[in-house]
Tab-separated table of C-alpha atoms and ligand atoms in Angstrom:
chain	number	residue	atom	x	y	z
A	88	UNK	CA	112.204	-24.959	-119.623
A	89	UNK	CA	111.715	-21.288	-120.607
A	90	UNK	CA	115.367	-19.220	-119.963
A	91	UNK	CA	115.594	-15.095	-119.596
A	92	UNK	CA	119.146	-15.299	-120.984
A	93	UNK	CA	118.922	-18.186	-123.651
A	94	UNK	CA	116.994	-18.245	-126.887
A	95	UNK	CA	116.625	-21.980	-128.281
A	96	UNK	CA	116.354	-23.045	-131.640
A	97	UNK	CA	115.688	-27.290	-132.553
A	98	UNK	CA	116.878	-27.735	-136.583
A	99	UNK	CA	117.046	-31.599	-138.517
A	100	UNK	CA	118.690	-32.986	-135.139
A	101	UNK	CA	120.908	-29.557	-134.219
A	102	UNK	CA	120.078	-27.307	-131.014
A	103	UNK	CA	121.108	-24.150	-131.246
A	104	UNK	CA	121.404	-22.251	-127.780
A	105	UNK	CA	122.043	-18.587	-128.119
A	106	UNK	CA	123.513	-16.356	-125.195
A	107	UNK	CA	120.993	-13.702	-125.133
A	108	UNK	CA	122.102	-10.657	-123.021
A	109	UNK	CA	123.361	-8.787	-126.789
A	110	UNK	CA	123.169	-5.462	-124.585
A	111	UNK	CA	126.001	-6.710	-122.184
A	112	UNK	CA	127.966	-8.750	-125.526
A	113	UNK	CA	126.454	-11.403	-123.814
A	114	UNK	CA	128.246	-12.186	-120.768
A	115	UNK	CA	128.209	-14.849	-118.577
A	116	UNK	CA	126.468	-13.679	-115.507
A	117	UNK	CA	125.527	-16.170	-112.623
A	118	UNK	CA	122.058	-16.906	-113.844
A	119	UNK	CA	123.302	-17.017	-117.883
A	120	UNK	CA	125.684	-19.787	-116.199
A	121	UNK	CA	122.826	-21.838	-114.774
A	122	UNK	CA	120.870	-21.753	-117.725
A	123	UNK	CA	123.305	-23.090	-120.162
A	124	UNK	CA	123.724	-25.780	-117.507
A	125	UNK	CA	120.154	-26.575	-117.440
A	126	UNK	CA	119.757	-26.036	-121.220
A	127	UNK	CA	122.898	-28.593	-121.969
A	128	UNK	CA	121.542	-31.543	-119.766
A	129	UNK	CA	118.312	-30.995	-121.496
A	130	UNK	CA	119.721	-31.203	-125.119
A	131	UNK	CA	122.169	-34.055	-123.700
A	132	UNK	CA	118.568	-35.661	-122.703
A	133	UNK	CA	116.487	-35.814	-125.613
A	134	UNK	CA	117.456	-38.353	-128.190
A	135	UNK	CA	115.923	-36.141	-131.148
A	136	UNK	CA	119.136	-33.802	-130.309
A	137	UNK	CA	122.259	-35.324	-132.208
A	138	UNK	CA	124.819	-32.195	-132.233
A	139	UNK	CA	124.358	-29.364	-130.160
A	140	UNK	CA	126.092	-25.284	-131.207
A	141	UNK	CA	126.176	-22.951	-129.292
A	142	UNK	CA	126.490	-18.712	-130.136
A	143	UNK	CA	125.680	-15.531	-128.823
A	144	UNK	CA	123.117	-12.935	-130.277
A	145	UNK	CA	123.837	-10.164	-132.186
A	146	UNK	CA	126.769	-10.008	-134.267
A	147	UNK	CA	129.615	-8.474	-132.162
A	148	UNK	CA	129.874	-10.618	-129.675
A	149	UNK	CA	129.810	-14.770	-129.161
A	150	UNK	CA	130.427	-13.723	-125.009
A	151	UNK	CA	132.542	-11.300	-124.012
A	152	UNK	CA	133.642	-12.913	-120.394
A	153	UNK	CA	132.435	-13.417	-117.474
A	154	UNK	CA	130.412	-10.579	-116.263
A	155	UNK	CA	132.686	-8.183	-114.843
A	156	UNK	CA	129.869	-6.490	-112.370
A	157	UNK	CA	129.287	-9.316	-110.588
A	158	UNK	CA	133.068	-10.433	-110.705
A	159	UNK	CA	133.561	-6.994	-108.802
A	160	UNK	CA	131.063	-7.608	-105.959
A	161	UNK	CA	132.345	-11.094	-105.140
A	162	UNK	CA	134.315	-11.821	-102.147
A	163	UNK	CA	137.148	-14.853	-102.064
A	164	UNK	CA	134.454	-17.501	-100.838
A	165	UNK	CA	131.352	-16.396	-103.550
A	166	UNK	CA	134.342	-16.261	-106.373
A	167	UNK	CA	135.475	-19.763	-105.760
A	168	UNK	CA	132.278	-20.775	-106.240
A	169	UNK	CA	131.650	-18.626	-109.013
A	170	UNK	CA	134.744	-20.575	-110.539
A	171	UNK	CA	133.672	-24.088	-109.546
A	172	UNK	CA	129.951	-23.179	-111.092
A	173	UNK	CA	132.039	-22.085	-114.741
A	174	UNK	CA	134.097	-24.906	-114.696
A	175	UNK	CA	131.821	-27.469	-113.760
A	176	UNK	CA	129.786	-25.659	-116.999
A	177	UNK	CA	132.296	-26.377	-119.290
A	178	UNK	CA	133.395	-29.730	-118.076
A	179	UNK	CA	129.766	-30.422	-118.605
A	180	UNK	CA	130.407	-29.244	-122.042
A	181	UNK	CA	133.772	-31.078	-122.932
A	182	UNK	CA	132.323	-34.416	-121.588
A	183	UNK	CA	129.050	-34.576	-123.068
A	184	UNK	CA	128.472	-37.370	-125.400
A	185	UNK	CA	126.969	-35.384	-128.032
A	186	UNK	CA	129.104	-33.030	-130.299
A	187	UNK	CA	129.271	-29.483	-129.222
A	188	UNK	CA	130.494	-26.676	-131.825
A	189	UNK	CA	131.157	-23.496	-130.939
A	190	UNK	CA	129.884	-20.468	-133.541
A	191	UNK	CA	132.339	-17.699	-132.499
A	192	UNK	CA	130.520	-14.523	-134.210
A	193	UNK	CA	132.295	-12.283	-132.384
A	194	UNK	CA	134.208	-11.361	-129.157
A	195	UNK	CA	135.151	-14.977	-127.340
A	196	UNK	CA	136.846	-13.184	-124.335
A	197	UNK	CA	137.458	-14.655	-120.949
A	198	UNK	CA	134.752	-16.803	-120.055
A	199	UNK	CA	133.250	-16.626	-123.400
A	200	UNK	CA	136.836	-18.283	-125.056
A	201	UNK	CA	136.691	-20.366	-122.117
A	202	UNK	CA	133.117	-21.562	-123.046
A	203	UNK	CA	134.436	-21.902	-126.889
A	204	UNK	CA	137.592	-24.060	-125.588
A	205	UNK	CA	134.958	-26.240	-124.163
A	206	UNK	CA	133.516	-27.282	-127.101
A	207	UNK	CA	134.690	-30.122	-129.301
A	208	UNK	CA	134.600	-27.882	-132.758
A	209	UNK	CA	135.161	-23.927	-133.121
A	210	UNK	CA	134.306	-21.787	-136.359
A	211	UNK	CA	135.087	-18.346	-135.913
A	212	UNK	CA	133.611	-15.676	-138.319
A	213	UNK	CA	136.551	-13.619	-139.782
A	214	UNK	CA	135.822	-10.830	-137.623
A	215	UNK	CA	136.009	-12.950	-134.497
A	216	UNK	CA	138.687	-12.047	-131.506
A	217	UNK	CA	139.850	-13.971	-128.611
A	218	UNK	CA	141.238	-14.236	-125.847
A	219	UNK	CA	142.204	-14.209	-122.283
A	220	UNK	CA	142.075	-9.999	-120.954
A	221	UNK	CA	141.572	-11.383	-117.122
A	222	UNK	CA	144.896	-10.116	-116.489
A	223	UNK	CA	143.812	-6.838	-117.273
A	224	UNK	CA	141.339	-6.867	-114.572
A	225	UNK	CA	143.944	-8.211	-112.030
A	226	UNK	CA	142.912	-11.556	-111.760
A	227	UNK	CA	142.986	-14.884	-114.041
A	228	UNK	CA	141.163	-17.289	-115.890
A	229	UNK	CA	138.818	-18.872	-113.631
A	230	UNK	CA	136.337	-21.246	-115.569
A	231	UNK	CA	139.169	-23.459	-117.322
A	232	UNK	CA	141.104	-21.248	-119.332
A	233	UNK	CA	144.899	-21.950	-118.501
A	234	UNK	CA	144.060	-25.522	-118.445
A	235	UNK	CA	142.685	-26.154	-121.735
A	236	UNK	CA	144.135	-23.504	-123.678
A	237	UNK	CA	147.811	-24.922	-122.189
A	238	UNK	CA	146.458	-28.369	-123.679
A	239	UNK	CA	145.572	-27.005	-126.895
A	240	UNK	CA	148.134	-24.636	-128.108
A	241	UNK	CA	150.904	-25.577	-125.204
A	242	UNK	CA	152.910	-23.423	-122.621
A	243	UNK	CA	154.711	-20.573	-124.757
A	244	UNK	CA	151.218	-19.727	-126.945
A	245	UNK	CA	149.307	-20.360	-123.450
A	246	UNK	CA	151.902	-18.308	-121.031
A	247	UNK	CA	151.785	-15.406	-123.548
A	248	UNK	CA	148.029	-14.945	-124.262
A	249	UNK	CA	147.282	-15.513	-120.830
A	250	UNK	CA	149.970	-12.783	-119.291
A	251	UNK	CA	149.492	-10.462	-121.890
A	252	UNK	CA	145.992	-10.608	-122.110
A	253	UNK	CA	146.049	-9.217	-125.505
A	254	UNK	CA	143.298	-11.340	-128.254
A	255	UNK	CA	144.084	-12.930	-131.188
A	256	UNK	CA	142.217	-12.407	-134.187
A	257	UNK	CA	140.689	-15.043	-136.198
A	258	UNK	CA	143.105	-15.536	-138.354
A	259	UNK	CA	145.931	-16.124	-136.406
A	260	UNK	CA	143.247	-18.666	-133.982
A	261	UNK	CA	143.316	-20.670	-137.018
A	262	UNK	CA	147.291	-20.736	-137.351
A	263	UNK	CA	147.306	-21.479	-133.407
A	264	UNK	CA	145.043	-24.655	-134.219
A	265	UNK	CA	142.205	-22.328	-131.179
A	266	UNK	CA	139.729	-22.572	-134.309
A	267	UNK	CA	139.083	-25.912	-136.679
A	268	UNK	CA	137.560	-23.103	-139.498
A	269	UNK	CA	137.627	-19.255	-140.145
A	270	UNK	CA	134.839	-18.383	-142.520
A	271	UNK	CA	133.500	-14.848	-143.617
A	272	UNK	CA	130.666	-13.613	-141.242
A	273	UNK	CA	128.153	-13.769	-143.572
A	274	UNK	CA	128.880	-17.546	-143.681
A	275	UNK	CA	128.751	-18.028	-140.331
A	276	UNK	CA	125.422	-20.029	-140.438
A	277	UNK	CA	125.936	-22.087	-143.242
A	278	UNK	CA	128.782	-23.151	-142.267
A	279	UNK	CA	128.234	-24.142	-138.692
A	280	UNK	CA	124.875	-25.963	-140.447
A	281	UNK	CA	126.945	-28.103	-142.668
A	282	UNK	CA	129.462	-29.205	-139.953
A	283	UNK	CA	126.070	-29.938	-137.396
A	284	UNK	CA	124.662	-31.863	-140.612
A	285	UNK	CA	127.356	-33.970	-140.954
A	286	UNK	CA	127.563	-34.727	-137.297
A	287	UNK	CA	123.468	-34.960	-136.907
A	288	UNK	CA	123.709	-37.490	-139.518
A	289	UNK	CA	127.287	-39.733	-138.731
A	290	UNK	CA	126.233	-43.157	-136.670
A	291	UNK	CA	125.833	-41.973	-133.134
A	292	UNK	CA	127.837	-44.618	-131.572
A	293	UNK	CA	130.324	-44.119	-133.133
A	294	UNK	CA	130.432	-40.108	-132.381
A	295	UNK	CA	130.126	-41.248	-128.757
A	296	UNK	CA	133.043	-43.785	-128.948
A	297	UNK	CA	135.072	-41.004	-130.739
A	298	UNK	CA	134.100	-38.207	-128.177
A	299	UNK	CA	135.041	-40.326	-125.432
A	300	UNK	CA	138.121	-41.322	-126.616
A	301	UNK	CA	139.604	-38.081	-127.530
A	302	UNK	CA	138.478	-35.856	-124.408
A	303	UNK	CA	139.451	-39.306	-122.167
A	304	UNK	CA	142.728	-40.114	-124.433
A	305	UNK	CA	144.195	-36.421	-123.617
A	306	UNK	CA	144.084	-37.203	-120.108
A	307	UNK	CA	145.327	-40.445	-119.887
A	308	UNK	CA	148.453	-42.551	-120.784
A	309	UNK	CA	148.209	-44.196	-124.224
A	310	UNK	CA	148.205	-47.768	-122.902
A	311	UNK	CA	144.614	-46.605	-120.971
A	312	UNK	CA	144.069	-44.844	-124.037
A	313	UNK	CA	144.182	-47.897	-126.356
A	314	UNK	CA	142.278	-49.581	-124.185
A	315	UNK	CA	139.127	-47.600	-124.448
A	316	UNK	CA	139.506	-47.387	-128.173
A	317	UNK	CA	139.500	-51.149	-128.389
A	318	UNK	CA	136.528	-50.908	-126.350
A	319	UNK	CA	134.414	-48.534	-127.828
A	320	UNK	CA	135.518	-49.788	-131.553
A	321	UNK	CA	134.085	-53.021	-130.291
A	322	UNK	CA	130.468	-51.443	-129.301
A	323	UNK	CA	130.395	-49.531	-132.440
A	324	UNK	CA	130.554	-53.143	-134.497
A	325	UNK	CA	127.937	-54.273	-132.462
A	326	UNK	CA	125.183	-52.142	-133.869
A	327	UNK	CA	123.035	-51.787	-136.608
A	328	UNK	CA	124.438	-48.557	-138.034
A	329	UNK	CA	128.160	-50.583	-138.613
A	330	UNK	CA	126.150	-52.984	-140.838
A	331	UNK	CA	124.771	-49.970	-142.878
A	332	UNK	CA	127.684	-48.292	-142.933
A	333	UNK	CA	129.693	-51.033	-143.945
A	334	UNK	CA	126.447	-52.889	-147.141
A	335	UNK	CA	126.556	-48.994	-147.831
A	336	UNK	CA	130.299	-49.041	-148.959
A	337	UNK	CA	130.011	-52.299	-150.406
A	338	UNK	CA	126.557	-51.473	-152.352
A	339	UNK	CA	128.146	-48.148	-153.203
A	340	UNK	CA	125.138	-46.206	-151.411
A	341	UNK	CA	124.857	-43.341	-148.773
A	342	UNK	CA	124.622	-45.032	-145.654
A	343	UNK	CA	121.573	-44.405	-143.463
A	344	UNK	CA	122.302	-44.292	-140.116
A	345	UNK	CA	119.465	-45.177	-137.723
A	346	UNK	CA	121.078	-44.496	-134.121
A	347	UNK	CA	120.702	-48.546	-133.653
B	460	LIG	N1	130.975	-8.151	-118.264
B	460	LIG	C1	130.002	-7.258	-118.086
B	460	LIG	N2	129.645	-6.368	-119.018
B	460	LIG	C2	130.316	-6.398	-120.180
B	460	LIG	C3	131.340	-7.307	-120.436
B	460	LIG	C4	131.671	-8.229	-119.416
B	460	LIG	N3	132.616	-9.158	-119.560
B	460	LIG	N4	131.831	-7.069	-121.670
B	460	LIG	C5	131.111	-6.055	-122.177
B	460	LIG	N5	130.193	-5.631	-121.276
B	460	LIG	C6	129.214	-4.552	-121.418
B	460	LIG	C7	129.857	-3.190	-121.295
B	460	LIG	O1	130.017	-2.828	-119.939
B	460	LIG	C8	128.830	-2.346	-122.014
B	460	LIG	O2	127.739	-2.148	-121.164
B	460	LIG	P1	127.057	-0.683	-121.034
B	460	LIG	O3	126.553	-0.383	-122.403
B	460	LIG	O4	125.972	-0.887	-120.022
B	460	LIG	O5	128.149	0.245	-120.613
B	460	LIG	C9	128.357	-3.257	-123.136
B	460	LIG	O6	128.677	-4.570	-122.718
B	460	LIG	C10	129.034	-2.994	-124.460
B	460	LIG	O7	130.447	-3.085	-124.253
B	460	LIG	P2	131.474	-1.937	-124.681
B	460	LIG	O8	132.704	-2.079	-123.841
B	460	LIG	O9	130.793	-0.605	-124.685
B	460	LIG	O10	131.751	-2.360	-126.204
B	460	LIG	P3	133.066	-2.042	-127.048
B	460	LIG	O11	132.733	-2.431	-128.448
B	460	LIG	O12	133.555	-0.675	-126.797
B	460	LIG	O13	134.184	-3.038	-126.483
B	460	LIG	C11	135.015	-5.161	-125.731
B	460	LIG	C12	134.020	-4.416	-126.666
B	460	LIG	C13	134.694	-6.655	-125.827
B	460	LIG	C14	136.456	-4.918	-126.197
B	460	LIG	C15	134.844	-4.662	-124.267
B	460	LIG	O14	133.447	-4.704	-123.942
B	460	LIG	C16	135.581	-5.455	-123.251
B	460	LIG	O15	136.781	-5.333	-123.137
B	460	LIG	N6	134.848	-6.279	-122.450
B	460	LIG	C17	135.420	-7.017	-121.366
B	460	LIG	C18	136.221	-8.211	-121.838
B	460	LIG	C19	136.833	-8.922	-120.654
B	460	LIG	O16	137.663	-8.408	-119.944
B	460	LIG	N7	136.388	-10.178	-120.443
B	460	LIG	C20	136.864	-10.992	-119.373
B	460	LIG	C21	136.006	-10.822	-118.172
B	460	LIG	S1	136.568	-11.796	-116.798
């Protein structure tokens, strides 16, 4: 499908999706919203897609929130819908069985760190800033924030970002464990291409069973927890790729991992 707001790029197994509205730091207006929907379950559809990363264009902004106009002309009833549509988005995002990495070039404020805390990997570009500024507005996070910033960083980081509404910079993301990797702009790319290769190219079971395990483990007690380890390690022996993996280590080879 062809989007206004999305540009799409297909690399050795790694989608790119680019917000594309540069002129408004690429907020998340209602339609931007249903396109990323419609461009994740596509990428979560076609098997040629291993590890999905997603960015904004230009290089000031990754997204810069939820788009404030359209915030504005919302009543109560359109707004909680607005709110469901965001957070069903991410949730999309967190859940998806293929890896997700966030490429924050920029401003990730609002719904735009809200989109990056939805990922399963974040590399910020030194220059990066986020945050949660809702407050300043006179409302709150709407598409997830609280919830999955609170899990990440817990309450005192969580309360005090989210009431103060001030950003962090990238640096201090990385000391708050918001980012896995801070990296100078200029390696930006390369860097978010050798994390997708290495993803693109692990035994996709295996990413799966981890995925699911982490995203499902947070929410769960640890005896549930165990128990979908257990079961997913057993799936992963079942295929082909453990048997490469495994006569790799033994033969003292790269493994070739064949998605079997
Ligand atoms: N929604 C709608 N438009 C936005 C936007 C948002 N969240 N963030 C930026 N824009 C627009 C600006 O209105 C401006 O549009 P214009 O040129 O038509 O006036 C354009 O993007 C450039 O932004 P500008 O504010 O001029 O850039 P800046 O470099 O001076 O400031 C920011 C950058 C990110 C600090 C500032 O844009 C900002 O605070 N944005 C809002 C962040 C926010 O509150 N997000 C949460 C929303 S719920």
């Amino acid at each position: 499908m062809a989007f206004d707001n999305l540009l799409i790029n297909d690399k050795d197994r790694v989608r790119t999706i680019t917000v594309n509205r540069p002129d408004k730091l690429n907020a998340l207006n209602r339609q931007t919203l249903l396109e990323l929907q419609q461009a994740i379950i596509e990428a979560h559809g076609e098997d040629t897609v291993r590890v999905i990363v997603l960015t904004g264009a230009g290089d000031k902004a990754f997204v810069a929130g939820a788009d404030i106009g359209e915030i504005r002309a919302q009543s109560a009833v359109e707004a909680r819908a607005f709110s469901a549509m965001g957070q069903n988005l991410m949730s999309l995002i967190q859940s998806l069985d293929k890896p997700v990495i966030a490429a924050i070039n920029g401003f990730a404020l609002g719904g735009g760190m809200e989109l990056a805390l939805a990922c399963h990997l974040r590399i910020a570009s030194d220059n990066a800033r986020l945050g949660l500024p809702e407050i300043k507005l006179g409302i709150m996070p709407g598409f997830g924030g609280t919830q999955r910033l609170l899990r990440l960083v817990g309450t005192t980081r969580a309360l005090e970002m989210s009431l103060t509404g001030e950003p962090v910079a990238a640096e201090h993301a990385l000391e708050l464990g918001i980012v896995n990797q801070m990296v100078a702009s200029d390696k930006l790319d390369s860097a978010t291409t050798a994390m997708a290769g290495k993803l693109a190219t692990a035994a996709p079971e295996a990413v799966r069973g981890i995925l699911q395990a982490i995203n499902q483990g947070a929410d769960t007690d640890l005896k549930t927890g165990l128990a979908l380890e257990t079961a997913r390690f057993a799936l992963c022996c079942a295929t082909e790729d453990m048997q490469e993996g495994t006569s790799a280590f033994l033969e003292k080879r790269k493994p070739e991992f064949k998605g079997r």
